[in-house]
PDB file of C-alpha atoms in Angstrom:
ATOM      1  CA  MET A   1     -23.961   1.190  23.837  1.00 35.00           C
ATOM      2  CA  SER A   2     -25.961   4.215  22.523  1.00 34.00           C
ATOM      3  CA  THR A   3     -25.912   4.942  18.558  1.00 36.00           C
ATOM      4  CA  LEU A   4     -25.793   7.935  17.008  1.00 35.00           C
ATOM      5  CA  THR A   5     -27.867   5.472  13.215  1.00 36.00           C
ATOM      6  CA  GLY A   6     -29.666   3.217  13.424  1.00 37.00           C
ATOM      7  CA  ASP A   7     -26.885   1.324  11.681  1.00 44.00           C
ATOM      8  CA  PRO A   8     -24.743  -0.723  13.494  1.00 42.00           C
ATOM      9  CA  ALA A   9     -21.399  -0.217  11.675  1.00 44.00           C
ATOM     10  CA  ARG A  10     -22.024   3.889  12.441  1.00 49.00           C
ATOM     11  CA  SER A  11     -22.207   3.147  15.803  1.00 53.00           C
ATOM     12  CA  ALA A  12     -20.580   5.186  18.386  1.00 56.00           C
ATOM     13  CA  VAL A  13     -20.786   6.565  22.475  1.00 76.00           C
ATOM     14  CA  ARG A  14     -20.013   9.776  23.766  1.00 86.00           C
ATOM     15  CA  PRO A  15     -16.572  10.995  22.666  1.00 89.00           C
ATOM     16  CA  VAL A  16     -14.211  11.283  25.505  1.00 94.00           C
ATOM     17  CA  ALA A  17     -10.345  12.936  26.436  1.00 95.00           C
ATOM     18  CA  ALA A  18      -9.442   9.839  25.009  1.00 96.00           C
ATOM     19  CA  ASP A  19     -11.081  10.318  21.732  1.00 97.00           C
ATOM     20  CA  ARG A  20      -9.521  13.584  21.236  1.00 97.00           C
ATOM     21  CA  VAL A  21      -6.267  13.058  22.318  1.00 98.00           C
ATOM     22  CA  ARG A  22      -6.078  10.186  19.927  1.00 98.00           C
ATOM     23  CA  GLN A  23      -7.364  12.131  17.610  1.00 98.00           C
ATOM     24  CA  THR A  24      -4.861  14.640  17.722  1.00 98.00           C
ATOM     25  CA  VAL A  25      -1.863  11.881  18.013  1.00 98.00           C
ATOM     26  CA  VAL A  26      -3.255  10.666  14.638  1.00 98.00           C
ATOM     27  CA  ILE A  27      -3.306  14.524  13.126  1.00 98.00           C
ATOM     28  CA  ALA A  28       0.823  14.902  14.868  1.00 98.00           C
ATOM     29  CA  SER A  29       1.714  11.667  13.199  1.00 98.00           C
ATOM     30  CA  ALA A  30       0.159  12.536   9.774  1.00 97.00           C
ATOM     31  CA  VAL A  31       1.968  15.296   9.756  1.00 97.00           C
ATOM     32  CA  ALA A  32       5.636  13.025  10.796  1.00 96.00           C
ATOM     33  CA  ALA A  33       4.582  11.198   7.969  1.00 95.00           C
ATOM     34  CA  LEU A  34       4.521  13.533   4.616  1.00 94.00           C
ATOM     35  CA  VAL A  35       7.412  15.456   6.374  1.00 93.00           C
ATOM     36  CA  GLY A  36       9.436  12.370   6.217  1.00 90.00           C
ATOM     37  CA  ALA A  37       7.753  12.037   2.239  1.00 91.00           C
ATOM     38  CA  VAL A  38       9.303  15.413   1.542  1.00 89.00           C
ATOM     39  CA  VAL A  39      12.380  14.967   2.317  1.00 85.00           C
ATOM     40  CA  GLY A  40      13.068  11.777   1.554  1.00 82.00           C
ATOM     41  CA  SER A  41      11.866  13.277  -2.048  1.00 78.00           C
ATOM     42  CA  GLY A  42      14.197  15.179  -1.780  1.00 75.00           C
ATOM     43  CA  LEU A  43      12.698  18.521  -2.189  1.00 74.00           C
ATOM     44  CA  VAL A  44      13.997  19.754   1.188  1.00 74.00           C
ATOM     45  CA  GLY A  45      17.665  18.576   0.735  1.00 71.00           C
ATOM     46  CA  GLY A  46      17.117  15.785   2.171  1.00 76.00           C
ATOM     47  CA  THR A  47      18.384  11.832   0.070  1.00 84.00           C
ATOM     48  CA  PRO A  48      16.393  10.676  -3.112  1.00 87.00           C
ATOM     49  CA  ILE A  49      15.296   6.976  -2.551  1.00 85.00           C
ATOM     50  CA  PRO A  50      16.919   5.643  -4.878  1.00 85.00           C
ATOM     51  CA  ARG A  51      20.626   7.286  -4.779  1.00 86.00           C
ATOM     52  CA  VAL A  52      20.408   6.526  -0.592  1.00 85.00           C
ATOM     53  CA  ALA A  53      23.021   4.170   0.780  1.00 82.00           C
ATOM     54  CA  GLY A  54      25.091   3.778  -2.194  1.00 84.00           C
ATOM     55  CA  GLY A  55      22.058   2.918  -5.213  1.00 89.00           C
ATOM     56  CA  ALA A  56      21.003   0.467  -2.807  1.00 89.00           C
ATOM     57  CA  LEU A  57      17.357   1.123  -3.079  1.00 91.00           C
ATOM     58  CA  SER A  58      17.322   1.811  -6.819  1.00 93.00           C
ATOM     59  CA  ALA A  59      15.580   0.201  -9.616  1.00 93.00           C
ATOM     60  CA  ASP A  60      18.802  -1.608 -10.962  1.00 93.00           C
ATOM     61  CA  ALA A  61      20.059  -2.660  -7.380  1.00 93.00           C
ATOM     62  CA  THR A  62      18.397  -6.975  -7.328  1.00 96.00           C
ATOM     63  CA  LEU A  63      16.506  -8.361  -9.210  1.00 97.00           C
ATOM     64  CA  LEU A  64      13.345  -7.221  -7.201  1.00 97.00           C
ATOM     65  CA  ALA A  65      13.573  -3.850  -7.538  1.00 96.00           C
ATOM     66  CA  PRO A  66      10.383  -2.322  -9.326  1.00 96.00           C
ATOM     67  CA  ALA A  67      10.710   0.304 -11.815  1.00 95.00           C
ATOM     68  CA  GLY A  68      10.945   4.008 -10.648  1.00 92.00           C
ATOM     69  CA  PRO A  69       7.297   4.711 -11.829  1.00 94.00           C
ATOM     70  CA  ALA A  70       5.735   2.172  -9.614  1.00 96.00           C
ATOM     71  CA  PHE A  71       6.624   4.363  -6.320  1.00 94.00           C
ATOM     72  CA  ALA A  72       3.703   7.130  -8.547  1.00 94.00           C
ATOM     73  CA  ILE A  73       1.900   5.208  -5.696  1.00 96.00           C
ATOM     74  CA  TRP A  74       2.890   6.872  -2.622  1.00 95.00           C
ATOM     75  CA  SER A  75       1.358  10.380  -3.856  1.00 94.00           C
ATOM     76  CA  VAL A  76      -2.458   7.781  -4.104  1.00 97.00           C
ATOM     77  CA  ILE A  77      -1.298   6.016  -0.054  1.00 97.00           C
ATOM     78  CA  TYR A  78      -0.362   9.468   0.748  1.00 97.00           C
ATOM     79  CA  GLY A  79      -4.104  11.213   0.414  1.00 96.00           C
ATOM     80  CA  GLY A  80      -5.444   8.752   1.268  1.00 97.00           C
ATOM     81  CA  LEU A  81      -3.564   9.078   4.647  1.00 97.00           C
ATOM     82  CA  VAL A  82      -4.099  12.580   4.849  1.00 97.00           C
ATOM     83  CA  LEU A  83      -7.543  12.510   4.028  1.00 97.00           C
ATOM     84  CA  TYR A  84      -8.146   9.874   6.927  1.00 98.00           C
ATOM     85  CA  ALA A  85      -6.809  12.285   9.427  1.00 98.00           C
ATOM     86  CA  ILE A  86      -8.627  14.344   8.656  1.00 97.00           C
ATOM     87  CA  TRP A  87     -11.927  12.280   8.238  1.00 97.00           C
ATOM     88  CA  GLN A  88     -10.948  10.926  12.167  1.00 97.00           C
ATOM     89  CA  ALA A  89     -10.846  14.236  13.242  1.00 97.00           C
ATOM     90  CA  LEU A  90     -13.956  15.235  12.888  1.00 97.00           C
ATOM     91  CA  PRO A  91     -16.378  15.442  15.514  1.00 96.00           C
ATOM     92  CA  SER A  92     -18.722  12.654  14.437  1.00 94.00           C
ATOM     93  CA  GLN A  93     -16.079  10.326  14.199  1.00 96.00           C
ATOM     94  CA  ALA A  94     -14.791  10.768  17.387  1.00 95.00           C
ATOM     95  CA  GLY A  95     -16.038   8.098  19.869  1.00 95.00           C
ATOM     96  CA  ARG A  96     -16.977   5.203  16.938  1.00 96.00           C
ATOM     97  CA  ASP A  97     -16.034   2.448  17.726  1.00 95.00           C
ATOM     98  CA  ARG A  98     -13.600   1.560  15.170  1.00 96.00           C
ATOM     99  CA  GLN A  99     -12.047   5.001  15.605  1.00 96.00           C
ATOM    100  CA  ARG A 100     -10.715   3.569  18.721  1.00 97.00           C
ATOM    101  CA  ARG A 101      -9.514   0.339  17.365  1.00 96.00           C
ATOM    102  CA  VAL A 102      -6.953   1.046  14.741  1.00 97.00           C
ATOM    103  CA  GLY A 103      -6.593   4.736  15.548  1.00 97.00           C
ATOM    104  CA  TYR A 104      -3.429   4.611  17.298  1.00 98.00           C
ATOM    105  CA  TRP A 105      -2.335   1.203  14.824  1.00 98.00           C
ATOM    106  CA  MET A 106      -2.744   4.374  12.214  1.00 98.00           C
ATOM    107  CA  VAL A 107      -0.816   6.196  14.166  1.00 98.00           C
ATOM    108  CA  ALA A 108       2.087   2.645  14.540  1.00 98.00           C
ATOM    109  CA  SER A 109       1.735   2.374  10.485  1.00 98.00           C
ATOM    110  CA  LEU A 110       2.686   6.546   9.772  1.00 98.00           C
ATOM    111  CA  LEU A 111       5.212   6.993  12.604  1.00 98.00           C
ATOM    112  CA  LEU A 112       6.946   3.767  10.789  1.00 98.00           C
ATOM    113  CA  ASN A 113       6.592   4.857   7.600  1.00 97.00           C
ATOM    114  CA  ALA A 114       8.781   8.262   8.236  1.00 95.00           C
ATOM    115  CA  ALA A 115      11.387   6.221  10.681  1.00 96.00           C
ATOM    116  CA  TRP A 116      11.987   4.090   7.460  1.00 96.00           C
ATOM    117  CA  ILE A 117      12.757   7.299   5.542  1.00 93.00           C
ATOM    118  CA  LEU A 118      14.944   8.575   8.314  1.00 92.00           C
ATOM    119  CA  SER A 119      16.390   5.315   7.767  1.00 94.00           C
ATOM    120  CA  VAL A 120      17.222   4.943   4.988  1.00 92.00           C
ATOM    121  CA  GLN A 121      18.756   8.723   4.942  1.00 90.00           C
ATOM    122  CA  ALA A 122      21.012   8.157   7.276  1.00 90.00           C
ATOM    123  CA  GLY A 123      22.726   5.106   5.587  1.00 90.00           C
ATOM    124  CA  LEU A 124      21.073   2.129   7.772  1.00 93.00           C
ATOM    125  CA  LEU A 125      19.442  -0.314   5.855  1.00 94.00           C
ATOM    126  CA  ALA A 126      19.624  -3.482   7.545  1.00 94.00           C
ATOM    127  CA  LEU A 127      17.619  -1.220  10.097  1.00 96.00           C
ATOM    128  CA  SER A 128      15.448  -0.024   7.113  1.00 96.00           C
ATOM    129  CA  VAL A 129      14.882  -3.618   6.563  1.00 97.00           C
ATOM    130  CA  GLY A 130      13.344  -3.965  10.333  1.00 97.00           C
ATOM    131  CA  VAL A 131      11.680  -0.932  10.253  1.00 98.00           C
ATOM    132  CA  ILE A 132       9.501  -1.911   7.227  1.00 97.00           C
ATOM    133  CA  ALA A 133       9.171  -5.624   8.527  1.00 98.00           C
ATOM    134  CA  ALA A 134       7.757  -3.791  11.354  1.00 98.00           C
ATOM    135  CA  LEU A 135       5.254  -1.316   9.712  1.00 98.00           C
ATOM    136  CA  LEU A 136       3.859  -4.703   7.535  1.00 98.00           C
ATOM    137  CA  VAL A 137       3.250  -5.819  10.381  1.00 98.00           C
ATOM    138  CA  VAL A 138       1.068  -3.199  11.986  1.00 98.00           C
ATOM    139  CA  LEU A 139      -0.855  -3.258   8.551  1.00 98.00           C
ATOM    140  CA  ILE A 140      -1.561  -6.467   8.670  1.00 98.00           C
ATOM    141  CA  VAL A 141      -3.287  -5.946  12.101  1.00 98.00           C
ATOM    142  CA  THR A 142      -5.097  -2.840  10.793  1.00 98.00           C
ATOM    143  CA  PHE A 143      -6.877  -4.638   7.984  1.00 97.00           C
ATOM    144  CA  VAL A 144      -7.404  -7.824  10.361  1.00 97.00           C
ATOM    145  CA  LEU A 145      -8.781  -5.502  12.843  1.00 97.00           C
ATOM    146  CA  LEU A 146     -10.562  -3.358   9.771  1.00 97.00           C
ATOM    147  CA  ARG A 147     -12.199  -7.033   8.248  1.00 95.00           C
ATOM    148  CA  ALA A 148     -13.431  -7.360  11.906  1.00 95.00           C
ATOM    149  CA  HIS A 149     -15.239  -4.040  12.802  1.00 95.00           C
ATOM    150  CA  PRO A 150     -16.497  -3.451   8.835  1.00 93.00           C
ATOM    151  CA  GLY A 151     -17.303   0.435   8.611  1.00 91.00           C
ATOM    152  CA  GLY A 152     -20.451   0.262   6.347  1.00 88.00           C
ATOM    153  CA  THR A 153     -19.611   3.615   4.960  1.00 93.00           C
ATOM    154  CA  THR A 154     -18.641   4.896   1.427  1.00 95.00           C
ATOM    155  CA  ALA A 155     -15.981   7.497   3.711  1.00 95.00           C
ATOM    156  CA  ASP A 156     -15.482   4.642   5.556  1.00 96.00           C
ATOM    157  CA  ALA A 157     -14.844   2.243   2.549  1.00 95.00           C
ATOM    158  CA  ILE A 158     -12.232   4.807   0.861  1.00 95.00           C
ATOM    159  CA  LEU A 159     -10.687   6.815   3.653  1.00 94.00           C
ATOM    160  CA  PHE A 160     -10.236   3.050   6.221  1.00 96.00           C
ATOM    161  CA  ASP A 161     -10.167  -0.064   3.700  1.00 97.00           C
ATOM    162  CA  GLY A 162      -9.404   0.994   0.618  1.00 97.00           C
ATOM    163  CA  THR A 163      -6.509   3.147   1.887  1.00 97.00           C
ATOM    164  CA  VAL A 164      -5.246   0.831   4.413  1.00 98.00           C
ATOM    165  CA  GLY A 165      -5.491  -2.064   1.414  1.00 97.00           C
ATOM    166  CA  LEU A 166      -2.918  -0.159  -1.176  1.00 98.00           C
ATOM    167  CA  TYR A 167      -0.213   0.561   1.688  1.00 98.00           C
ATOM    168  CA  LEU A 168      -0.369  -2.779   2.799  1.00 98.00           C
ATOM    169  CA  GLY A 169      -0.150  -4.508  -0.895  1.00 98.00           C
ATOM    170  CA  TRP A 170       2.086  -2.142  -1.417  1.00 98.00           C
ATOM    171  CA  VAL A 171       4.111  -2.403   0.685  1.00 98.00           C
ATOM    172  CA  MET A 172       3.590  -6.422   1.229  1.00 97.00           C
ATOM    173  CA  VAL A 173       5.776  -6.112  -2.214  1.00 97.00           C
ATOM    174  CA  ALA A 174       8.208  -2.890  -0.705  1.00 97.00           C
ATOM    175  CA  THR A 175       9.232  -4.991   1.946  1.00 97.00           C
ATOM    176  CA  VAL A 176      11.013  -8.071  -0.361  1.00 97.00           C
ATOM    177  CA  ALA A 177      12.841  -5.780  -1.950  1.00 96.00           C
ATOM    178  CA  ASN A 178      13.727  -3.976   1.232  1.00 96.00           C
ATOM    179  CA  ILE A 179      15.474  -6.802   2.433  1.00 97.00           C
ATOM    180  CA  ALA A 180      17.148  -8.078  -1.174  1.00 96.00           C
ATOM    181  CA  ALA A 181      18.609  -4.841  -0.901  1.00 95.00           C
ATOM    182  CA  GLY A 182      19.238  -5.853   2.692  1.00 95.00           C
ATOM    183  CA  LEU A 183      21.207  -9.033   2.077  1.00 95.00           C
ATOM    184  CA  THR A 184      22.936  -8.106  -1.016  1.00 93.00           C
ATOM    185  CA  GLU A 185      24.331  -4.902   1.102  1.00 92.00           C
ATOM    186  CA  ALA A 186      25.663  -7.472   3.754  1.00 92.00           C
ATOM    187  CA  GLY A 187      27.649  -9.466   0.752  1.00 92.00           C
ATOM    188  CA  PHE A 188      24.335 -12.857   0.534  1.00 92.00           C
ATOM    189  CA  ASP A 189      25.465 -15.268  -1.705  1.00 90.00           C
ATOM    190  CA  GLY A 190      22.682 -17.038  -1.888  1.00 89.00           C
ATOM    191  CA  PHE A 191      23.860 -20.307  -1.235  1.00 92.00           C
ATOM    192  CA  GLY A 192      25.418 -20.620  -3.862  1.00 91.00           C
ATOM    193  CA  TRP A 193      22.408 -20.092  -5.586  1.00 94.00           C
ATOM    194  CA  SER A 194      21.473 -17.695  -8.870  1.00 95.00           C
ATOM    195  CA  PRO A 195      19.599 -15.007  -8.337  1.00 95.00           C
ATOM    196  CA  HIS A 196      17.645 -15.674 -10.520  1.00 96.00           C
ATOM    197  CA  ALA A 197      16.676 -18.598  -8.978  1.00 97.00           C
ATOM    198  CA  TRP A 198      16.032 -16.301  -6.206  1.00 96.00           C
ATOM    199  CA  GLY A 199      13.971 -14.478  -7.913  1.00 96.00           C
ATOM    200  CA  LEU A 200      11.762 -16.714  -9.027  1.00 97.00           C
ATOM    201  CA  ILE A 201      11.274 -17.987  -5.607  1.00 97.00           C
ATOM    202  CA  VAL A 202      10.571 -15.318  -3.885  1.00 97.00           C
ATOM    203  CA  ILE A 203       8.420 -13.924  -6.508  1.00 98.00           C
ATOM    204  CA  ALA A 204       5.790 -16.704  -6.349  1.00 98.00           C
ATOM    205  CA  VAL A 205       6.379 -16.255  -2.570  1.00 97.00           C
ATOM    206  CA  VAL A 206       5.048 -12.977  -2.856  1.00 97.00           C
ATOM    207  CA  ALA A 207       2.151 -14.166  -5.234  1.00 98.00           C
ATOM    208  CA  VAL A 208       1.090 -16.836  -3.146  1.00 98.00           C
ATOM    209  CA  LEU A 209       0.407 -14.792  -0.247  1.00 97.00           C
ATOM    210  CA  CYS A 210      -0.741 -12.137  -1.970  1.00 97.00           C
ATOM    211  CA  CYS A 211      -3.588 -15.053  -3.548  1.00 97.00           C
ATOM    212  CA  ALA A 212      -4.052 -16.099  -0.172  1.00 97.00           C
ATOM    213  CA  LEU A 213      -4.964 -12.611   1.447  1.00 96.00           C
ATOM    214  CA  ALA A 214      -7.278 -11.906  -2.244  1.00 97.00           C
ATOM    215  CA  LEU A 215      -9.415 -15.082  -1.421  1.00 96.00           C
ATOM    216  CA  TRP A 216      -9.232 -13.972   2.872  1.00 96.00           C
ATOM    217  CA  ASP A 217      -9.888 -10.838   2.515  1.00 94.00           C
ATOM    218  CA  GLY A 218     -12.875 -11.726  -0.370  1.00 94.00           C
ATOM    219  CA  GLY A 219     -11.666  -9.824  -3.246  1.00 94.00           C
ATOM    220  CA  ARG A 220     -10.794  -6.557  -2.111  1.00 95.00           C
ATOM    221  CA  LEU A 221      -9.365  -5.057  -4.856  1.00 96.00           C
ATOM    222  CA  ALA A 222      -7.239  -2.325  -2.983  1.00 97.00           C
ATOM    223  CA  PRO A 223      -4.653  -4.114  -1.719  1.00 98.00           C
ATOM    224  CA  ALA A 224      -4.710  -6.701  -5.220  1.00 98.00           C
ATOM    225  CA  VAL A 225      -4.300  -3.859  -6.940  1.00 98.00           C
ATOM    226  CA  ALA A 226      -0.814  -2.366  -4.856  1.00 98.00           C
ATOM    227  CA  ALA A 227       0.608  -5.805  -5.580  1.00 98.00           C
ATOM    228  CA  ALA A 228      -0.479  -6.338  -8.883  1.00 98.00           C
ATOM    229  CA  TRP A 229       0.810  -2.810  -9.551  1.00 98.00           C
ATOM    230  CA  GLY A 230       4.637  -3.727  -7.148  1.00 98.00           C
ATOM    231  CA  LEU A 231       4.666  -6.335  -8.781  1.00 98.00           C
ATOM    232  CA  ALA A 232       4.450  -5.134 -12.735  1.00 98.00           C
ATOM    233  CA  TRP A 233       6.590  -2.823 -12.110  1.00 97.00           C
ATOM    234  CA  ILE A 234       9.649  -5.991 -10.463  1.00 98.00           C
ATOM    235  CA  GLY A 235       8.602  -7.209 -14.587  1.00 97.00           C
ATOM    236  CA  VAL A 236       9.278  -3.361 -16.120  1.00 97.00           C
ATOM    237  CA  SER A 237      12.667  -3.148 -14.216  1.00 96.00           C
ATOM    238  CA  ARG A 238      13.759  -6.715 -15.238  1.00 97.00           C
ATOM    239  CA  LEU A 239      13.637  -6.208 -19.431  1.00 95.00           C
ATOM    240  CA  GLY A 240      14.105  -2.650 -19.740  1.00 85.00           C
ATOM    241  CA  GLY A 241      16.574  -2.110 -16.705  1.00 83.00           C
ATOM    242  CA  ALA A 242      20.470  -2.440 -16.697  1.00 91.00           C
ATOM    243  CA  LEU A 243      20.248  -5.564 -14.445  1.00 95.00           C
ATOM    244  CA  PRO A 244      17.889  -7.535 -17.112  1.00 95.00           C
ATOM    245  CA  SER A 245      15.819 -11.100 -15.845  1.00 96.00           C
ATOM    246  CA  ALA A 246      14.004 -12.353 -18.596  1.00 97.00           C
ATOM    247  CA  PRO A 247      12.321 -14.847 -16.826  1.00 97.00           C
ATOM    248  CA  VAL A 248      12.279 -12.912 -13.424  1.00 97.00           C
ATOM    249  CA  ALA A 249       9.946 -10.212 -15.438  1.00 98.00           C
ATOM    250  CA  VAL A 250       8.372 -12.786 -16.400  1.00 98.00           C
ATOM    251  CA  ALA A 251       7.297 -14.222 -13.142  1.00 98.00           C
ATOM    252  CA  ALA A 252       6.259 -11.326 -12.283  1.00 98.00           C
ATOM    253  CA  PHE A 253       3.925 -10.250 -15.216  1.00 98.00           C
ATOM    254  CA  ALA A 254       2.049 -13.137 -14.157  1.00 98.00           C
ATOM    255  CA  ALA A 255       2.287 -12.775 -10.520  1.00 98.00           C
ATOM    256  CA  ALA A 256       0.484  -9.352 -11.577  1.00 98.00           C
ATOM    257  CA  ALA A 257      -1.818 -10.630 -13.423  1.00 98.00           C
ATOM    258  CA  LEU A 258      -2.790 -14.204 -11.120  1.00 98.00           C
ATOM    259  CA  VAL A 259      -2.948 -11.737  -7.972  1.00 98.00           C
ATOM    260  CA  LEU A 260      -6.219  -9.663 -10.191  1.00 98.00           C
ATOM    261  CA  LEU A 261      -7.258 -12.720 -11.700  1.00 98.00           C
ATOM    262  CA  VAL A 262      -7.781 -14.456  -8.102  1.00 98.00           C
ATOM    263  CA  ALA A 263      -9.375 -11.614  -6.232  1.00 97.00           C
ATOM    264  CA  VAL A 264     -11.502 -10.397  -9.022  1.00 97.00           C
ATOM    265  CA  ALA A 265     -12.891 -14.265  -8.908  1.00 97.00           C
ATOM    266  CA  ALA A 266     -13.150 -14.487  -4.859  1.00 96.00           C
ATOM    267  CA  ARG A 267     -14.839 -11.026  -4.789  1.00 94.00           C
ATOM    268  CA  VAL A 268     -17.965 -11.679  -7.618  1.00 94.00           C
ATOM    269  CA  ALA A 269     -17.960 -15.577  -5.446  1.00 91.00           C
ATOM    270  CA  GLY A 270     -17.863 -13.913  -2.910  1.00 82.00           C
ATOM    271  CA  ARG A 271     -21.330 -11.546  -4.037  1.00 80.00           C
ATOM    272  CA  SER A 272     -22.467 -13.887  -5.744  1.00 73.00           C
ATOM    273  CA  HIS A 273     -23.281 -15.914  -2.215  1.00 67.00           C
ATOM    274  CA  ALA A 274     -23.695 -13.014  -0.315  1.00 60.00           C
ATOM    275  CA  PRO A 275     -27.839 -12.721   0.477  1.00 53.00           C
ATOM    276  CA  GLY A 276     -28.846  -9.022   1.055  1.00 47.00           C
ATOM    277  CA  PRO A 277     -26.840  -5.790  -0.222  1.00 40.00           C
ATOM    278  CA  SER A 278     -23.683  -6.624  -2.615  1.00 38.00           C
ATOM    279  CA  ARG A 279     -21.130  -5.744  -0.253  1.00 44.00           C
ATOM    280  CA  ARG A 280     -18.284  -2.876  -1.394  1.00 42.00           C
TER     281      ARG A 280
END
């Protein structure tokens, strides 16, 4: 394969028609996701997400619901997705192997994002659980592919790895909150266990999974920061909301701190053992 530069991470072949199609589909999918986001915000006729489905996704609907300000992270994620869509459409990106491997997975994530908003706007909470679970799977695959095929440029580190990392970390927490809302609406009684006990168990499971991800990916900060952000706002919601739970709040704060600590430790350990230039 001929390369554009001597750096294998930047290798690309001459673009073909399929590459142009992929670039166009990514752009169209990003537009669809943005339209969905605007509708979901309530700015153009849609119902704000916390008020859909009878408030099933509000900050006080379940013990695992983050406080409202947590969703500000979507502004950063959407900003990254828009910049990614523009960047991948550049002629220099058309034939890159990394874009080819991940492009349609990104399309799937953008369309599932829009589908999730449409499902909750329609009050179909059970459907939204399936959609966000599918989104989580797509993001995991995307993240694994990106890690397996490093980019080697600052643009890759920010627009690909950084954006997908934030997206994945947040959706890991959001999926748990969405499932809890769906189960609550369905009348799940927790097999007689206290909601507080279930909250502690789920927070512990999320913390373990996020720490395992941090160890596996060498301490990449984006997914850890996003997951910790979501966990911390669950803690805030349980301290100051209408559905208080001191045990869940403490567990959520502790989990957020643990995820960050493990990610930083894994990153430092990886750099100390890695030969040559330090990793991004």
